[in-house]
């Protein structure tokens, strides 16, 4: 039973708010119960070490550090790549800028500079323009942040060549490159490439274990040995030293080793939902743009996002309004193809009469 309780007439709730709602598998719970642990801040936790080594290998990086959340992983990367008063070059719709509580400015002391992107895919020429040396004493950019998949663009999977082109421009100007890969494995599965190929463009990469991969908690930040040594100090400063964190890392290792390939199922369900919803009158949704597990759509004129979300909830479907008239569905392990007709019916009924 979904912890949200039953929907109307006892049917289970279909929770499309985020893939972060996924609950740990039995294998994860067993691994957590049996984890061999130690004080991770002192470097003594064997389960954390195993996860960090496995993640580094999987991403083609020298080293990695286990962190409590994606938000902290991104912030640690910014701290480890820059000094206060420098600038971070990023997309205005990036998760780091829009959603992570302005940590880049409040904690890392960085100024945001925006580059252009189209549907979440960075424009390398625009990056080149923005990192060109200037005689004026503006903020010198220290780091470029990329995001893959791109959440607010609708789960767009950015291909390796586009990441590489953007990163090359930044690196030529002396910037470090950080990749917010909260859903990097969704991108890898959708594009049919190895995650290493996507991570190769970046000096550091953050991956989330607690989204589609279904671990209860945690992300991993990977990069060079030197970078990870700085990242460990920043993690401690932020209060992210978790002592016997092996109980969490053990679940994370199961996630990394056994849950990546199944992300294709989430993509299939998202595509099916997109096709069904796109047929409804007035809805603006391009099914061909749904590449991974995120479905974004705009409501017909006269409809209000939050009110629509309330109507969906009354029909047992949970979602998020990402704009005044924009709605986001995220698919994950607890939503199947069998749920698609109910989702489409709930959308159709909720659109019934505009506000
Ligand atoms: C692209 C992206 N980056 C970072 C995060 C932050 O991860 P967390 O919720 O673990 O802090 C998210 C969370 O949804 C995300 O979508």
PDB file of C-alpha atoms in Angstrom, residues 64-217:
ATOM      1  CA  UNK A  64      34.174   9.438  -4.796  1.00  0.00           C
ATOM      2  CA  UNK A  65      32.520  10.559  -1.584  1.00  0.00           C
ATOM      3  CA  UNK A  66      29.131   9.521  -0.193  1.00  0.00           C
ATOM      4  CA  UNK A  67      26.924  12.503   0.676  1.00  0.00           C
ATOM      5  CA  UNK A  68      23.480  12.790   2.298  1.00  0.00           C
ATOM      6  CA  UNK A  69      21.723  14.430  -0.666  1.00  0.00           C
ATOM      7  CA  UNK A  70      22.110  15.651  -4.216  1.00  0.00           C
ATOM      8  CA  UNK A  71      21.774  19.220  -3.026  1.00  0.00           C
ATOM      9  CA  UNK A  72      24.686  18.802  -0.636  1.00  0.00           C
ATOM     10  CA  UNK A  73      26.725  17.005  -3.315  1.00  0.00           C
ATOM     11  CA  UNK A  74      26.274  19.907  -5.729  1.00  0.00           C
ATOM     12  CA  UNK A  75      27.087  22.491  -3.063  1.00  0.00           C
ATOM     13  CA  UNK A  76      30.203  20.583  -2.012  1.00  0.00           C
ATOM     14  CA  UNK A  77      31.317  20.520  -5.654  1.00  0.00           C
ATOM     15  CA  UNK A  78      30.886  24.292  -5.914  1.00  0.00           C
ATOM     16  CA  UNK A  79      32.840  24.815  -2.676  1.00  0.00           C
ATOM     17  CA  UNK A  80      35.637  22.506  -3.817  1.00  0.00           C
ATOM     18  CA  UNK A  81      35.927  24.122  -7.283  1.00  0.00           C
ATOM     19  CA  UNK A  82      35.824  27.818  -6.331  1.00  0.00           C
ATOM     20  CA  UNK A  83      36.514  30.664  -3.942  1.00  0.00           C
ATOM     21  CA  UNK A  84      33.938  33.144  -2.597  1.00  0.00           C
ATOM     22  CA  UNK A  85      33.386  36.090  -4.930  1.00  0.00           C
ATOM     23  CA  UNK A  86      33.895  34.038  -8.087  1.00  0.00           C
ATOM     24  CA  UNK A  87      31.085  33.182 -10.475  1.00  0.00           C
ATOM     25  CA  UNK A  88      29.354  29.950 -11.398  1.00  0.00           C
ATOM     26  CA  UNK A  89      28.190  29.615 -14.981  1.00  0.00           C
ATOM     27  CA  UNK A  90      24.945  27.708 -15.169  1.00  0.00           C
ATOM     28  CA  UNK A  91      21.577  27.397 -16.834  1.00  0.00           C
ATOM     29  CA  UNK A  92      18.857  29.660 -15.427  1.00  0.00           C
ATOM     30  CA  UNK A  93      16.555  26.641 -15.225  1.00  0.00           C
ATOM     31  CA  UNK A  94      19.138  24.404 -13.587  1.00  0.00           C
ATOM     32  CA  UNK A  95      18.158  22.614 -10.395  1.00  0.00           C
ATOM     33  CA  UNK A  96      21.201  24.118  -8.654  1.00  0.00           C
ATOM     34  CA  UNK A  97      20.041  27.670  -9.359  1.00  0.00           C
ATOM     35  CA  UNK A  98      16.265  27.298  -9.154  1.00  0.00           C
ATOM     36  CA  UNK A  99      15.680  24.789  -6.418  1.00  0.00           C
ATOM     37  CA  UNK A 100      18.697  24.358  -4.152  1.00  0.00           C
ATOM     38  CA  UNK A 101      17.902  27.183  -1.754  1.00  0.00           C
ATOM     39  CA  UNK A 102      20.462  29.663  -3.150  1.00  0.00           C
ATOM     40  CA  UNK A 103      23.268  27.726  -1.443  1.00  0.00           C
ATOM     41  CA  UNK A 104      25.600  28.767  -4.249  1.00  0.00           C
ATOM     42  CA  UNK A 105      25.347  32.398  -3.078  1.00  0.00           C
ATOM     43  CA  UNK A 106      24.630  31.986   0.638  1.00  0.00           C
ATOM     44  CA  UNK A 107      27.138  29.282   1.422  1.00  0.00           C
ATOM     45  CA  UNK A 108      29.683  29.223  -1.417  1.00  0.00           C
ATOM     46  CA  UNK A 109      29.628  33.026  -1.953  1.00  0.00           C
ATOM     47  CA  UNK A 110      29.305  32.636  -5.726  1.00  0.00           C
ATOM     48  CA  UNK A 111      27.636  34.907  -8.258  1.00  0.00           C
ATOM     49  CA  UNK A 112      25.469  33.125 -10.844  1.00  0.00           C
ATOM     50  CA  UNK A 113      26.114  33.829 -14.529  1.00  0.00           C
ATOM     51  CA  UNK A 114      23.697  32.262 -16.980  1.00  0.00           C
ATOM     52  CA  UNK A 115      24.385  30.583 -20.279  1.00  0.00           C
ATOM     53  CA  UNK A 116      21.748  29.873 -22.886  1.00  0.00           C
ATOM     54  CA  UNK A 117      20.383  26.423 -23.412  1.00  0.00           C
ATOM     55  CA  UNK A 118      17.731  25.055 -25.688  1.00  0.00           C
ATOM     56  CA  UNK A 119      15.391  22.523 -24.129  1.00  0.00           C
ATOM     57  CA  UNK A 120      18.026  21.801 -21.480  1.00  0.00           C
ATOM     58  CA  UNK A 121      20.855  21.293 -23.970  1.00  0.00           C
ATOM     59  CA  UNK A 122      23.685  23.816 -23.419  1.00  0.00           C
ATOM     60  CA  UNK A 123      24.774  26.121 -26.225  1.00  0.00           C
ATOM     61  CA  UNK A 124      28.609  25.851 -26.411  1.00  0.00           C
ATOM     62  CA  UNK A 125      28.932  29.083 -28.428  1.00  0.00           C
ATOM     63  CA  UNK A 126      27.125  31.005 -25.727  1.00  0.00           C
ATOM     64  CA  UNK A 127      29.381  29.454 -23.081  1.00  0.00           C
ATOM     65  CA  UNK A 128      32.426  30.510 -25.130  1.00  0.00           C
ATOM     66  CA  UNK A 129      31.087  34.081 -25.287  1.00  0.00           C
ATOM     67  CA  UNK A 130      30.542  34.256 -21.551  1.00  0.00           C
ATOM     68  CA  UNK A 131      33.955  32.968 -20.512  1.00  0.00           C
ATOM     69  CA  UNK A 132      35.894  35.236 -22.877  1.00  0.00           C
ATOM     70  CA  UNK A 133      38.466  37.272 -20.929  1.00  0.00           C
ATOM     71  CA  UNK A 134      37.330  40.818 -20.198  1.00  0.00           C
ATOM     72  CA  UNK A 135      39.210  43.969 -19.207  1.00  0.00           C
ATOM     73  CA  UNK A 136      36.339  44.830 -16.856  1.00  0.00           C
ATOM     74  CA  UNK A 137      36.551  43.708 -13.211  1.00  0.00           C
ATOM     75  CA  UNK A 138      33.432  41.480 -13.321  1.00  0.00           C
ATOM     76  CA  UNK A 139      33.168  38.204 -11.405  1.00  0.00           C
ATOM     77  CA  UNK A 140      35.623  35.684 -12.846  1.00  0.00           C
ATOM     78  CA  UNK A 141      33.834  32.391 -13.456  1.00  0.00           C
ATOM     79  CA  UNK A 142      35.369  29.404 -11.654  1.00  0.00           C
ATOM     80  CA  UNK A 143      33.046  26.599 -12.599  1.00  0.00           C
ATOM     81  CA  UNK A 144      30.537  25.563 -15.247  1.00  0.00           C
ATOM     82  CA  UNK A 145      27.593  23.452 -14.088  1.00  0.00           C
ATOM     83  CA  UNK A 146      25.768  21.144 -16.476  1.00  0.00           C
ATOM     84  CA  UNK A 147      22.729  18.969 -15.698  1.00  0.00           C
ATOM     85  CA  UNK A 148      21.843  15.554 -17.145  1.00  0.00           C
ATOM     86  CA  UNK A 149      19.059  14.633 -17.339  1.00  0.00           C
ATOM     87  CA  UNK A 150      17.706  18.169 -17.208  1.00  0.00           C
ATOM     88  CA  UNK A 151      14.866  18.206 -14.716  1.00  0.00           C
ATOM     89  CA  UNK A 152      12.990  21.428 -15.474  1.00  0.00           C
ATOM     90  CA  UNK A 153      13.400  20.928 -19.226  1.00  0.00           C
ATOM     91  CA  UNK A 154      11.400  17.705 -18.810  1.00  0.00           C
ATOM     92  CA  UNK A 155      14.016  15.009 -18.216  1.00  0.00           C
ATOM     93  CA  UNK A 156      15.934  15.766 -21.407  1.00  0.00           C
ATOM     94  CA  UNK A 157      18.949  13.445 -21.893  1.00  0.00           C
ATOM     95  CA  UNK A 158      21.887  15.527 -23.087  1.00  0.00           C
ATOM     96  CA  UNK A 159      24.107  13.502 -25.463  1.00  0.00           C
ATOM     97  CA  UNK A 160      27.834  13.131 -24.696  1.00  0.00           C
ATOM     98  CA  UNK A 161      28.963  15.257 -27.648  1.00  0.00           C
ATOM     99  CA  UNK A 162      26.923  18.245 -26.435  1.00  0.00           C
ATOM    100  CA  UNK A 163      28.348  17.901 -22.925  1.00  0.00           C
ATOM    101  CA  UNK A 164      31.845  17.609 -24.358  1.00  0.00           C
ATOM    102  CA  UNK A 165      31.462  20.695 -26.558  1.00  0.00           C
ATOM    103  CA  UNK A 166      30.214  22.788 -23.617  1.00  0.00           C
ATOM    104  CA  UNK A 167      32.920  21.494 -21.281  1.00  0.00           C
ATOM    105  CA  UNK A 168      35.690  22.137 -23.830  1.00  0.00           C
ATOM    106  CA  UNK A 169      34.728  25.811 -24.069  1.00  0.00           C
ATOM    107  CA  UNK A 170      34.746  26.178 -20.303  1.00  0.00           C
ATOM    108  CA  UNK A 171      37.990  24.300 -19.792  1.00  0.00           C
ATOM    109  CA  UNK A 172      39.771  26.323 -22.441  1.00  0.00           C
ATOM    110  CA  UNK A 173      38.998  29.381 -20.279  1.00  0.00           C
ATOM    111  CA  UNK A 174      40.308  27.668 -17.122  1.00  0.00           C
ATOM    112  CA  UNK A 175      36.957  26.743 -15.569  1.00  0.00           C
ATOM    113  CA  UNK A 176      36.252  23.480 -13.790  1.00  0.00           C
ATOM    114  CA  UNK A 177      33.194  21.555 -14.983  1.00  0.00           C
ATOM    115  CA  UNK A 178      30.640  20.035 -12.622  1.00  0.00           C
ATOM    116  CA  UNK A 179      27.844  17.756 -13.796  1.00  0.00           C
ATOM    117  CA  UNK A 180      24.629  17.520 -11.777  1.00  0.00           C
ATOM    118  CA  UNK A 181      23.845  13.935 -12.675  1.00  0.00           C
ATOM    119  CA  UNK A 182      21.056  13.352 -10.183  1.00  0.00           C
ATOM    120  CA  UNK A 183      19.507  11.285 -13.004  1.00  0.00           C
ATOM    121  CA  UNK A 184      22.665  10.518 -14.985  1.00  0.00           C
ATOM    122  CA  UNK A 185      21.744   6.840 -15.286  1.00  0.00           C
ATOM    123  CA  UNK A 186      18.359   7.781 -16.757  1.00  0.00           C
ATOM    124  CA  UNK A 187      20.278   9.718 -19.409  1.00  0.00           C
ATOM    125  CA  UNK A 188      22.691   6.832 -20.001  1.00  0.00           C
ATOM    126  CA  UNK A 189      19.867   4.299 -20.376  1.00  0.00           C
ATOM    127  CA  UNK A 190      17.845   6.591 -22.678  1.00  0.00           C
ATOM    128  CA  UNK A 191      20.837   7.378 -24.892  1.00  0.00           C
ATOM    129  CA  UNK A 192      22.200   3.813 -24.827  1.00  0.00           C
ATOM    130  CA  UNK A 193      25.633   4.972 -23.664  1.00  0.00           C
ATOM    131  CA  UNK A 194      27.792   4.142 -20.664  1.00  0.00           C
ATOM    132  CA  UNK A 195      27.481   6.616 -17.779  1.00  0.00           C
ATOM    133  CA  UNK A 196      31.302   6.993 -17.990  1.00  0.00           C
ATOM    134  CA  UNK A 197      30.906   8.553 -21.403  1.00  0.00           C
ATOM    135  CA  UNK A 198      28.581  11.201 -20.006  1.00  0.00           C
ATOM    136  CA  UNK A 199      30.720  11.807 -16.909  1.00  0.00           C
ATOM    137  CA  UNK A 200      33.939  12.055 -18.945  1.00  0.00           C
ATOM    138  CA  UNK A 201      33.179  15.635 -19.976  1.00  0.00           C
ATOM    139  CA  UNK A 202      33.141  16.795 -16.361  1.00  0.00           C
ATOM    140  CA  UNK A 203      35.761  17.167 -13.621  1.00  0.00           C
ATOM    141  CA  UNK A 204      33.161  16.226 -11.025  1.00  0.00           C
ATOM    142  CA  UNK A 205      29.825  14.463 -11.196  1.00  0.00           C
ATOM    143  CA  UNK A 206      27.056  13.981  -8.653  1.00  0.00           C
ATOM    144  CA  UNK A 207      24.673  11.034  -8.934  1.00  0.00           C
ATOM    145  CA  UNK A 208      21.598  10.371  -6.800  1.00  0.00           C
ATOM    146  CA  UNK A 209      20.920   6.930  -5.362  1.00  0.00           C
ATOM    147  CA  UNK A 210      17.587   7.949  -3.825  1.00  0.00           C
ATOM    148  CA  UNK A 211      15.593   8.726  -6.974  1.00  0.00           C
ATOM    149  CA  UNK A 212      14.789   6.109  -9.629  1.00  0.00           C
ATOM    150  CA  UNK A 213      17.445   3.802  -8.161  1.00  0.00           C
ATOM    151  CA  UNK A 214      15.257   3.558  -5.032  1.00  0.00           C
ATOM    152  CA  UNK A 215      17.823   3.784  -2.214  1.00  0.00           C
ATOM    153  CA  UNK A 216      16.318   5.482   0.847  1.00  0.00           C
ATOM    154  CA  UNK A 217      18.955   8.214   1.179  1.00  0.00           C
TER     155      UNK A 217
END
